[in-house]
Amino acid sequence: LIALALLHPELRNEIAQSGAGANFEEIRLGGVLADLCRTDEPYTALEEWIADRLTSDEQGRISEFAVGPLNDEVVDETQKVSSELEKCRAIANDYVVALERRRRAREVGRLRGSGADVSAAQAVIALRREGRGA
């Protein structure tokens, strides 16, 4: 999601609205995503900012994502941009859903570990129902 937000400023508001930053297991990365989604600066203007906040490994993964698959087809530029944006939007949505599932799974695991407490059991049931509704 950080790579998508970095490379596609037009998706930042949608990503921010999803609340995905709060679902990151690593709070630092959730904060980076939230901060990134609050700016409309292009990638080139954010290179130093990103370098200060991400490890070299994380920056490498963003670079790999940016290169993406090479496409030899000659397509009208407007159609190509629109198609790429829709693909990125779908990928972002998949990441958001995956982060929500992982967060719920962590919460269920934490609640299960808290013993046979009735309120913990009710919380597990509520989380499972939430997962089925998503």
mmCIF file with all atom_site columns, N, CA, C and O in Angstrom, residues 13-38:
data_model
loop_
_atom_site.group_PDB
_atom_site.id
_atom_site.type_symbol
_atom_site.label_atom_id
_atom_site.label_alt_id
_atom_site.label_comp_id
_atom_site.label_asym_id
_atom_site.label_entity_id
_atom_site.label_seq_id
_atom_site.pdbx_PDB_ins_code
_atom_site.Cartn_x
_atom_site.Cartn_y
_atom_site.Cartn_z
_atom_site.occupancy
_atom_site.B_iso_or_equiv
_atom_site.pdbx_formal_charge
_atom_site.auth_seq_id
_atom_site.auth_comp_id
_atom_site.auth_asym_id
_atom_site.auth_atom_id
_atom_site.pdbx_PDB_model_num
ATOM 1   N N  . ASN A 1 13 ? -6.089  9.418  -1.219 1.00 0.00 ? 13 ASN A N  1
ATOM 2   C CA . ASN A 1 13 ? -7.298  9.696  -0.452 1.00 0.00 ? 13 ASN A CA 1
ATOM 3   C C  . ASN A 1 13 ? -8.114  8.421  -0.229 1.00 0.00 ? 13 ASN A C  1
ATOM 4   O O  . ASN A 1 13 ? -8.601  8.171  0.873  1.00 0.00 ? 13 ASN A O  1
ATOM 5   N N  . GLU A 1 14 ? -8.246  7.591  -1.261 1.00 0.00 ? 14 GLU A N  1
ATOM 6   C CA . GLU A 1 14 ? -8.991  6.337  -1.134 1.00 0.00 ? 14 GLU A CA 1
ATOM 7   C C  . GLU A 1 14 ? -8.324  5.413  -0.113 1.00 0.00 ? 14 GLU A C  1
ATOM 8   O O  . GLU A 1 14 ? -9.006  4.780  0.693  1.00 0.00 ? 14 GLU A O  1
ATOM 9   N N  . ILE A 1 15 ? -7.002  5.344  -0.171 1.00 0.00 ? 15 ILE A N  1
ATOM 10  C CA . ILE A 1 15 ? -6.271  4.490  0.762  1.00 0.00 ? 15 ILE A CA 1
ATOM 11  C C  . ILE A 1 15 ? -6.442  5.020  2.183  1.00 0.00 ? 15 ILE A C  1
ATOM 12  O O  . ILE A 1 15 ? -6.689  4.250  3.120  1.00 0.00 ? 15 ILE A O  1
ATOM 13  N N  . ALA A 1 16 ? -6.356  6.330  2.358  1.00 0.00 ? 16 ALA A N  1
ATOM 14  C CA . ALA A 1 16 ? -6.542  6.926  3.688  1.00 0.00 ? 16 ALA A CA 1
ATOM 15  C C  . ALA A 1 16 ? -7.948  6.650  4.211  1.00 0.00 ? 16 ALA A C  1
ATOM 16  O O  . ALA A 1 16 ? -8.121  6.298  5.383  1.00 0.00 ? 16 ALA A O  1
ATOM 17  N N  . GLN A 1 17 ? -8.942  6.784  3.346  1.00 0.00 ? 17 GLN A N  1
ATOM 18  C CA . GLN A 1 17 ? -10.337 6.557  3.736  1.00 0.00 ? 17 GLN A CA 1
ATOM 19  C C  . GLN A 1 17 ? -10.587 5.114  4.164  1.00 0.00 ? 17 GLN A C  1
ATOM 20  O O  . GLN A 1 17 ? -11.485 4.851  4.956  1.00 0.00 ? 17 GLN A O  1
ATOM 21  N N  . SER A 1 18 ? -9.784  4.187  3.647  1.00 0.00 ? 18 SER A N  1
ATOM 22  C CA . SER A 1 18 ? -9.968  2.769  3.988  1.00 0.00 ? 18 SER A CA 1
ATOM 23  C C  . SER A 1 18 ? -9.579  2.457  5.425  1.00 0.00 ? 18 SER A C  1
ATOM 24  O O  . SER A 1 18 ? -9.972  1.427  5.966  1.00 0.00 ? 18 SER A O  1
ATOM 25  N N  . GLY A 1 19 ? -8.794  3.340  6.047  1.00 0.00 ? 19 GLY A N  1
ATOM 26  C CA . GLY A 1 19 ? -8.339  3.095  7.412  1.00 0.00 ? 19 GLY A CA 1
ATOM 27  C C  . GLY A 1 19 ? -7.257  2.043  7.508  1.00 0.00 ? 19 GLY A C  1
ATOM 28  O O  . GLY A 1 19 ? -6.947  1.542  8.596  1.00 0.00 ? 19 GLY A O  1
ATOM 29  N N  . ALA A 1 20 ? -6.648  1.702  6.399  1.00 0.00 ? 20 ALA A N  1
ATOM 30  C CA . ALA A 1 20 ? -5.658  0.621  6.360  1.00 0.00 ? 20 ALA A CA 1
ATOM 31  C C  . ALA A 1 20 ? -4.455  0.889  7.255  1.00 0.00 ? 20 ALA A C  1
ATOM 32  O O  . ALA A 1 20 ? -3.879  -0.044 7.820  1.00 0.00 ? 20 ALA A O  1
ATOM 33  N N  . GLY A 1 21 ? -4.076  2.148  7.417  1.00 0.00 ? 21 GLY A N  1
ATOM 34  C CA . GLY A 1 21 ? -2.917  2.470  8.242  1.00 0.00 ? 21 GLY A CA 1
ATOM 35  C C  . GLY A 1 21 ? -3.040  1.944  9.664  1.00 0.00 ? 21 GLY A C  1
ATOM 36  O O  . GLY A 1 21 ? -2.056  1.547  10.280 1.00 0.00 ? 21 GLY A O  1
ATOM 37  N N  . ALA A 1 22 ? -4.262  1.908  10.193 1.00 0.00 ? 22 ALA A N  1
ATOM 38  C CA . ALA A 1 22 ? -4.502  1.424  11.560 1.00 0.00 ? 22 ALA A CA 1
ATOM 39  C C  . ALA A 1 22 ? -4.419  -0.096 11.645 1.00 0.00 ? 22 ALA A C  1
ATOM 40  O O  . ALA A 1 22 ? -4.344  -0.640 12.744 1.00 0.00 ? 22 ALA A O  1
ATOM 41  N N  . ASN A 1 23 ? -4.449  -0.786 10.519 1.00 0.00 ? 23 ASN A N  1
ATOM 42  C CA . ASN A 1 23 ? -4.426  -2.250 10.528 1.00 0.00 ? 23 ASN A CA 1
ATOM 43  C C  . ASN A 1 23 ? -3.036  -2.839 10.360 1.00 0.00 ? 23 ASN A C  1
ATOM 44  O O  . ASN A 1 23 ? -2.875  -4.052 10.396 1.00 0.00 ? 23 ASN A O  1
ATOM 45  N N  . PHE A 1 24 ? -2.029  -1.993 10.156 1.00 0.00 ? 24 PHE A N  1
ATOM 46  C CA . PHE A 1 24 ? -0.665  -2.499 10.011 1.00 0.00 ? 24 PHE A CA 1
ATOM 47  C C  . PHE A 1 24 ? -0.204  -3.112 11.331 1.00 0.00 ? 24 PHE A C  1
ATOM 48  O O  . PHE A 1 24 ? -0.423  -2.534 12.397 1.00 0.00 ? 24 PHE A O  1
ATOM 49  N N  . GLU A 1 25 ? 0.430   -4.253 11.240 1.00 0.00 ? 25 GLU A N  1
ATOM 50  C CA . GLU A 1 25 ? 0.986   -4.876 12.441 1.00 0.00 ? 25 GLU A CA 1
ATOM 51  C C  . GLU A 1 25 ? 2.150   -4.037 12.970 1.00 0.00 ? 25 GLU A C  1
ATOM 52  O O  . GLU A 1 25 ? 2.310   -3.875 14.174 1.00 0.00 ? 25 GLU A O  1
ATOM 53  N N  . GLU A 1 26 ? 2.939   -3.499 12.053 1.00 0.00 ? 26 GLU A N  1
ATOM 54  C CA . GLU A 1 26 ? 4.050   -2.634 12.444 1.00 0.00 ? 26 GLU A CA 1
ATOM 55  C C  . GLU A 1 26 ? 3.566   -1.194 12.416 1.00 0.00 ? 26 GLU A C  1
ATOM 56  O O  . GLU A 1 26 ? 3.309   -0.617 11.347 1.00 0.00 ? 26 GLU A O  1
ATOM 57  N N  . ILE A 1 27 ? 3.444   -0.598 13.580 1.00 0.00 ? 27 ILE A N  1
ATOM 58  C CA . ILE A 1 27 ? 2.889   0.744  13.734 1.00 0.00 ? 27 ILE A CA 1
ATOM 59  C C  . ILE A 1 27 ? 3.656   1.770  12.909 1.00 0.00 ? 27 ILE A C  1
ATOM 60  O O  . ILE A 1 27 ? 3.061   2.667  12.310 1.00 0.00 ? 27 ILE A O  1
ATOM 61  N N  . ARG A 1 28 ? 4.981   1.622  12.828 1.00 0.00 ? 28 ARG A N  1
ATOM 62  C CA . ARG A 1 28 ? 5.800   2.566  12.064 1.00 0.00 ? 28 ARG A CA 1
ATOM 63  C C  . ARG A 1 28 ? 5.339   2.636  10.612 1.00 0.00 ? 28 ARG A C  1
ATOM 64  O O  . ARG A 1 28 ? 5.180   3.720  10.048 1.00 0.00 ? 28 ARG A O  1
ATOM 65  N N  . LEU A 1 29 ? 5.094   1.495  9.995  1.00 0.00 ? 29 LEU A N  1
ATOM 66  C CA . LEU A 1 29 ? 4.670   1.477  8.588  1.00 0.00 ? 29 LEU A CA 1
ATOM 67  C C  . LEU A 1 29 ? 3.265   2.047  8.421  1.00 0.00 ? 29 LEU A C  1
ATOM 68  O O  . LEU A 1 29 ? 2.985   2.734  7.437  1.00 0.00 ? 29 LEU A O  1
ATOM 69  N N  . GLY A 1 30 ? 2.397   1.790  9.379  1.00 0.00 ? 30 GLY A N  1
ATOM 70  C CA . GLY A 1 30 ? 1.066   2.391  9.333  1.00 0.00 ? 30 GLY A CA 1
ATOM 71  C C  . GLY A 1 30 ? 1.142   3.906  9.397  1.00 0.00 ? 30 GLY A C  1
ATOM 72  O O  . GLY A 1 30 ? 0.406   4.610  8.694  1.00 0.00 ? 30 GLY A O  1
ATOM 73  N N  . GLY A 1 31 ? 2.069   4.416  10.211 1.00 0.00 ? 31 GLY A N  1
ATOM 74  C CA . GLY A 1 31 ? 2.272   5.856  10.300 1.00 0.00 ? 31 GLY A CA 1
ATOM 75  C C  . GLY A 1 31 ? 2.826   6.449  9.021  1.00 0.00 ? 31 GLY A C  1
ATOM 76  O O  . GLY A 1 31 ? 2.424   7.538  8.597  1.00 0.00 ? 31 GLY A O  1
ATOM 77  N N  . VAL A 1 32 ? 3.758   5.727  8.395  1.00 0.00 ? 32 VAL A N  1
ATOM 78  C CA . VAL A 1 32 ? 4.316   6.188  7.109  1.00 0.00 ? 32 VAL A CA 1
ATOM 79  C C  . VAL A 1 32 ? 3.196   6.284  6.076  1.00 0.00 ? 32 VAL A C  1
ATOM 80  O O  . VAL A 1 32 ? 3.086   7.273  5.349  1.00 0.00 ? 32 VAL A O  1
ATOM 81  N N  . LEU A 1 33 ? 2.348   5.249  6.027  1.00 0.00 ? 33 LEU A N  1
ATOM 82  C CA . LEU A 1 33 ? 1.241   5.266  5.068  1.00 0.00 ? 33 LEU A CA 1
ATOM 83  C C  . LEU A 1 33 ? 0.294   6.425  5.355  1.00 0.00 ? 33 LEU A C  1
ATOM 84  O O  . LEU A 1 33 ? -0.086  7.159  4.435  1.00 0.00 ? 33 LEU A O  1
ATOM 85  N N  . ALA A 1 34 ? -0.059  6.628  6.615  1.00 0.00 ? 34 ALA A N  1
ATOM 86  C CA . ALA A 1 34 ? -0.976  7.717  6.968  1.00 0.00 ? 34 ALA A CA 1
ATOM 87  C C  . ALA A 1 34 ? -0.379  9.076  6.590  1.00 0.00 ? 34 ALA A C  1
ATOM 88  O O  . ALA A 1 34 ? -1.069  9.921  6.007  1.00 0.00 ? 34 ALA A O  1
ATOM 89  N N  . ASP A 1 35 ? 0.902   9.282  6.902  1.00 0.00 ? 35 ASP A N  1
ATOM 90  C CA . ASP A 1 35 ? 1.558   10.553 6.556  1.00 0.00 ? 35 ASP A CA 1
ATOM 91  C C  . ASP A 1 35 ? 1.619   10.757 5.048  1.00 0.00 ? 35 ASP A C  1
ATOM 92  O O  . ASP A 1 35 ? 1.375   11.848 4.539  1.00 0.00 ? 35 ASP A O  1
ATOM 93  N N  . LEU A 1 36 ? 1.933   9.707  4.331  1.00 0.00 ? 36 LEU A N  1
ATOM 94  C CA . LEU A 1 36 ? 2.032   9.769  2.877  1.00 0.00 ? 36 LEU A CA 1
ATOM 95  C C  . LEU A 1 36 ? 0.686   10.119 2.245  1.00 0.00 ? 36 LEU A C  1
ATOM 96  O O  . LEU A 1 36 ? 0.616   10.911 1.302  1.00 0.00 ? 36 LEU A O  1
ATOM 97  N N  . CYS A 1 37 ? -0.373  9.568  2.795  1.00 0.00 ? 37 CYS A N  1
ATOM 98  C CA . CYS A 1 37 ? -1.705  9.818  2.235  1.00 0.00 ? 37 CYS A CA 1
ATOM 99  C C  . CYS A 1 37 ? -2.200  11.237 2.501  1.00 0.00 ? 37 CYS A C  1
ATOM 100 O O  . CYS A 1 37 ? -3.176  11.674 1.901  1.00 0.00 ? 37 CYS A O  1
ATOM 101 N N  . ARG A 1 38 ? -1.522  11.962 3.369  1.00 0.00 ? 38 ARG A N  1
ATOM 102 C CA . ARG A 1 38 ? -1.918  13.348 3.659  1.00 0.00 ? 38 ARG A CA 1
ATOM 103 C C  . ARG A 1 38 ? -1.226  14.364 2.738  1.00 0.00 ? 38 ARG A C  1
ATOM 104 O O  . ARG A 1 38 ? -1.441  15.560 2.875  1.00 0.00 ? 38 ARG A O  1
#
